[in-house]
Amino acid sequence: QVQLTESGGGSVQAGGSLRLSCVVSPYTYSSNYMGWFRQAPGMEREGVATIDSNGRTSNADSVKGRFTVSQDNAKNTLYLQMNGLKPEDTAMYYCAATRKFYYSDYGLRRPRIFDYWGQGTQVTVSS
């Protein structure tokens, strides 16, 4: 059973930073395409960032220049470094994974291509 476990969420003031982590288990599962999504109350789920098997990353326009997605294959962990946080970044953040191969930003607006999802971690940004 593949499990994704997010951590690192919390409450910060505008302008602050957080680093989200997503650990994939079991260790033997290799994700070839992963992403971060977020959903605020009453809003649709939104793609935030993706990373493909060649390390190419993509970001939603709303977070470009502020958020950075990365992964540590040795630890089977996906990260999302969030800087310059704004109140509109407040949402539940989810990581997602698939073993299928996709290129760059393909999954940013196609959440259904992902096979596994984490339970989410809450990020709250106050003004």
PDB file of C-alpha atoms in Angstrom:
ATOM      1  CA  GLN A   1       0.000   0.000   0.000  1.00  0.00           C
ATOM      2  CA  VAL A   2       1.546   3.270  -1.139  1.00  0.00           C
ATOM      3  CA  GLN A   3       1.220   6.110   1.343  1.00  0.00           C
ATOM      4  CA  LEU A   4       2.094   9.781   1.075  1.00  0.00           C
ATOM      5  CA  THR A   5       2.531  11.676   4.335  1.00  0.00           C
ATOM      6  CA  GLU A   6       2.781  15.461   4.336  1.00  0.00           C
ATOM      7  CA  SER A   7       4.165  17.595   7.143  1.00  0.00           C
ATOM      8  CA  GLY A   8       5.468  21.088   7.739  1.00  0.00           C
ATOM      9  CA  GLY A   9       2.269  23.100   7.588  1.00  0.00           C
ATOM     10  CA  GLY A  10       1.398  25.699  10.176  1.00  0.00           C
ATOM     11  CA  SER A  11       0.409  29.296  10.828  1.00  0.00           C
ATOM     12  CA  VAL A  12       2.654  32.144   9.745  1.00  0.00           C
ATOM     13  CA  GLN A  13       2.392  35.849   9.132  1.00  0.00           C
ATOM     14  CA  ALA A  14       2.433  37.310   5.660  1.00  0.00           C
ATOM     15  CA  GLY A  15       5.953  37.399   4.268  1.00  0.00           C
ATOM     16  CA  GLY A  16       6.991  34.317   6.221  1.00  0.00           C
ATOM     17  CA  SER A  17       8.232  30.951   5.011  1.00  0.00           C
ATOM     18  CA  LEU A  18       7.343  27.305   5.423  1.00  0.00           C
ATOM     19  CA  ARG A  19       8.811  24.100   4.048  1.00  0.00           C
ATOM     20  CA  LEU A  20       6.423  21.250   3.356  1.00  0.00           C
ATOM     21  CA  SER A  21       7.614  17.658   3.144  1.00  0.00           C
ATOM     22  CA  CYS A  22       5.958  14.606   1.648  1.00  0.00           C
ATOM     23  CA  VAL A  23       7.386  11.190   2.445  1.00  0.00           C
ATOM     24  CA  VAL A  24       6.469   8.344   0.101  1.00  0.00           C
ATOM     25  CA  SER A  25       6.274   4.826   1.493  1.00  0.00           C
ATOM     26  CA  PRO A  26       7.154   2.071   1.039  1.00  0.00           C
ATOM     27  CA  TYR A  27      10.653   3.093   0.089  1.00  0.00           C
ATOM     28  CA  THR A  28      10.556   0.651  -2.836  1.00  0.00           C
ATOM     29  CA  TYR A  29       7.878   2.714  -4.598  1.00  0.00           C
ATOM     30  CA  SER A  30       9.447   5.028  -7.168  1.00  0.00           C
ATOM     31  CA  SER A  31       7.396   7.995  -8.243  1.00  0.00           C
ATOM     32  CA  ASN A  32       8.185   9.297 -11.714  1.00  0.00           C
ATOM     33  CA  TYR A  33       5.985  12.352 -11.503  1.00  0.00           C
ATOM     34  CA  MET A  34       4.916  14.234  -8.391  1.00  0.00           C
ATOM     35  CA  GLY A  35       3.068  17.383  -7.552  1.00  0.00           C
ATOM     36  CA  TRP A  36       1.745  19.722  -4.898  1.00  0.00           C
ATOM     37  CA  PHE A  37      -1.864  20.875  -4.917  1.00  0.00           C
ATOM     38  CA  ARG A  38      -3.864  23.057  -2.589  1.00  0.00           C
ATOM     39  CA  GLN A  39      -7.512  23.613  -1.803  1.00  0.00           C
ATOM     40  CA  ALA A  40      -9.069  26.434   0.157  1.00  0.00           C
ATOM     41  CA  PRO A  41     -12.595  26.169   1.617  1.00  0.00           C
ATOM     42  CA  GLY A  42     -15.194  26.611  -1.097  1.00  0.00           C
ATOM     43  CA  MET A  43     -12.567  26.632  -3.820  1.00  0.00           C
ATOM     44  CA  GLU A  44     -11.501  24.087  -6.414  1.00  0.00           C
ATOM     45  CA  ARG A  45      -8.297  22.151  -6.004  1.00  0.00           C
ATOM     46  CA  GLU A  46      -5.414  24.047  -7.579  1.00  0.00           C
ATOM     47  CA  GLY A  47      -2.119  22.765  -8.894  1.00  0.00           C
ATOM     48  CA  VAL A  48       0.822  24.492  -7.244  1.00  0.00           C
ATOM     49  CA  ALA A  49       3.957  22.783  -8.547  1.00  0.00           C
ATOM     50  CA  THR A  50       5.099  19.617 -10.270  1.00  0.00           C
ATOM     51  CA  ILE A  51       8.378  17.794 -10.843  1.00  0.00           C
ATOM     52  CA  ASP A  52       9.075  15.130 -13.446  1.00  0.00           C
ATOM     53  CA  SER A  53      11.538  12.243 -13.570  1.00  0.00           C
ATOM     54  CA  ASN A  54      14.230  14.459 -15.102  1.00  0.00           C
ATOM     55  CA  GLY A  55      13.895  17.035 -12.377  1.00  0.00           C
ATOM     56  CA  ARG A  56      12.049  19.558 -14.518  1.00  0.00           C
ATOM     57  CA  THR A  57       9.789  21.658 -12.364  1.00  0.00           C
ATOM     58  CA  SER A  58       6.790  23.815 -13.049  1.00  0.00           C
ATOM     59  CA  ASN A  59       4.873  26.283 -10.917  1.00  0.00           C
ATOM     60  CA  ALA A  60       1.486  27.875 -11.034  1.00  0.00           C
ATOM     61  CA  ASP A  61       1.616  31.540 -12.015  1.00  0.00           C
ATOM     62  CA  SER A  62       0.301  32.502  -8.593  1.00  0.00           C
ATOM     63  CA  VAL A  63       3.395  31.112  -6.835  1.00  0.00           C
ATOM     64  CA  LYS A  64       6.179  31.703  -9.355  1.00  0.00           C
ATOM     65  CA  GLY A  65       9.206  33.295  -7.788  1.00  0.00           C
ATOM     66  CA  ARG A  66       8.027  32.361  -4.301  1.00  0.00           C
ATOM     67  CA  PHE A  67       7.602  28.562  -4.161  1.00  0.00           C
ATOM     68  CA  THR A  68      10.160  25.923  -5.114  1.00  0.00           C
ATOM     69  CA  VAL A  69       9.503  22.200  -5.504  1.00  0.00           C
ATOM     70  CA  SER A  70      12.322  19.697  -5.064  1.00  0.00           C
ATOM     71  CA  GLN A  71      12.853  16.054  -4.219  1.00  0.00           C
ATOM     72  CA  ASP A  72      15.373  13.881  -2.442  1.00  0.00           C
ATOM     73  CA  ASN A  73      15.272  10.483  -4.109  1.00  0.00           C
ATOM     74  CA  ALA A  74      17.483   8.943  -1.431  1.00  0.00           C
ATOM     75  CA  LYS A  75      14.859   9.834   1.160  1.00  0.00           C
ATOM     76  CA  ASN A  76      11.871   9.287  -1.132  1.00  0.00           C
ATOM     77  CA  THR A  77      10.718  12.748  -0.111  1.00  0.00           C
ATOM     78  CA  LEU A  78       9.156  15.659  -1.987  1.00  0.00           C
ATOM     79  CA  TYR A  79       9.514  19.206  -0.700  1.00  0.00           C
ATOM     80  CA  LEU A  80       7.815  22.533  -1.259  1.00  0.00           C
ATOM     81  CA  GLN A  81       9.732  25.573  -0.057  1.00  0.00           C
ATOM     82  CA  MET A  82       7.329  28.464   0.316  1.00  0.00           C
ATOM     83  CA  ASN A  83       8.694  31.981   0.729  1.00  0.00           C
ATOM     84  CA  GLY A  84       6.962  35.329   0.716  1.00  0.00           C
ATOM     85  CA  LEU A  85       3.713  33.764   1.871  1.00  0.00           C
ATOM     86  CA  LYS A  86       0.499  35.705   1.339  1.00  0.00           C
ATOM     87  CA  PRO A  87      -2.925  35.368   2.981  1.00  0.00           C
ATOM     88  CA  GLU A  88      -4.263  34.001  -0.314  1.00  0.00           C
ATOM     89  CA  ASP A  89      -1.881  31.043   0.036  1.00  0.00           C
ATOM     90  CA  THR A  90      -3.998  29.798   2.949  1.00  0.00           C
ATOM     91  CA  ALA A  91      -5.229  26.301   2.072  1.00  0.00           C
ATOM     92  CA  MET A  92      -4.850  22.606   2.698  1.00  0.00           C
ATOM     93  CA  TYR A  93      -1.801  21.419   0.782  1.00  0.00           C
ATOM     94  CA  TYR A  94      -1.628  17.930  -0.711  1.00  0.00           C
ATOM     95  CA  CYS A  95       1.131  16.009  -2.402  1.00  0.00           C
ATOM     96  CA  ALA A  96       0.405  13.559  -5.187  1.00  0.00           C
ATOM     97  CA  ALA A  97       2.363  10.885  -7.020  1.00  0.00           C
ATOM     98  CA  THR A  98       2.226   8.560  -9.979  1.00  0.00           C
ATOM     99  CA  ARG A  99       4.604   6.018 -11.445  1.00  0.00           C
ATOM    100  CA  LYS A 100       3.648   7.059 -14.958  1.00  0.00           C
ATOM    101  CA  PHE A 101       5.919   9.381 -16.901  1.00  0.00           C
ATOM    102  CA  TYR A 102       4.752  12.877 -17.671  1.00  0.00           C
ATOM    103  CA  TYR A 103       6.587  15.951 -18.807  1.00  0.00           C
ATOM    104  CA  SER A 104       7.082  19.128 -16.825  1.00  0.00           C
ATOM    105  CA  ASP A 105       3.779  20.916 -16.184  1.00  0.00           C
ATOM    106  CA  TYR A 106       1.440  18.316 -17.727  1.00  0.00           C
ATOM    107  CA  GLY A 107      -0.170  17.425 -14.412  1.00  0.00           C
ATOM    108  CA  LEU A 108      -0.442  20.932 -13.027  1.00  0.00           C
ATOM    109  CA  ARG A 109      -4.025  21.252 -14.316  1.00  0.00           C
ATOM    110  CA  ARG A 110      -4.768  17.509 -14.467  1.00  0.00           C
ATOM    111  CA  PRO A 111      -4.990  16.184 -10.908  1.00  0.00           C
ATOM    112  CA  ARG A 112      -6.696  12.997 -12.122  1.00  0.00           C
ATOM    113  CA  ILE A 113      -3.469  11.651 -13.591  1.00  0.00           C
ATOM    114  CA  PHE A 114      -2.089  11.101 -10.081  1.00  0.00           C
ATOM    115  CA  ASP A 115      -2.603   7.699  -8.499  1.00  0.00           C
ATOM    116  CA  TYR A 116      -1.796   8.498  -4.877  1.00  0.00           C
ATOM    117  CA  TRP A 117      -2.549  11.425  -2.596  1.00  0.00           C
ATOM    118  CA  GLY A 118      -1.555  12.425   0.905  1.00  0.00           C
ATOM    119  CA  GLN A 119      -3.947  13.446   3.654  1.00  0.00           C
ATOM    120  CA  GLY A 120      -2.932  17.093   3.487  1.00  0.00           C
ATOM    121  CA  THR A 121      -1.253  19.641   5.718  1.00  0.00           C
ATOM    122  CA  GLN A 122      -2.838  22.979   6.597  1.00  0.00           C
ATOM    123  CA  VAL A 123      -1.123  26.264   5.800  1.00  0.00           C
ATOM    124  CA  THR A 124      -2.585  29.449   7.285  1.00  0.00           C
ATOM    125  CA  VAL A 125      -1.156  32.867   6.483  1.00  0.00           C
ATOM    126  CA  SER A 126      -2.319  35.880   8.460  1.00  0.00           C
ATOM    127  CA  SER A 127      -2.020  39.494   7.346  1.00  0.00           C
TER     128      SER A 127
END
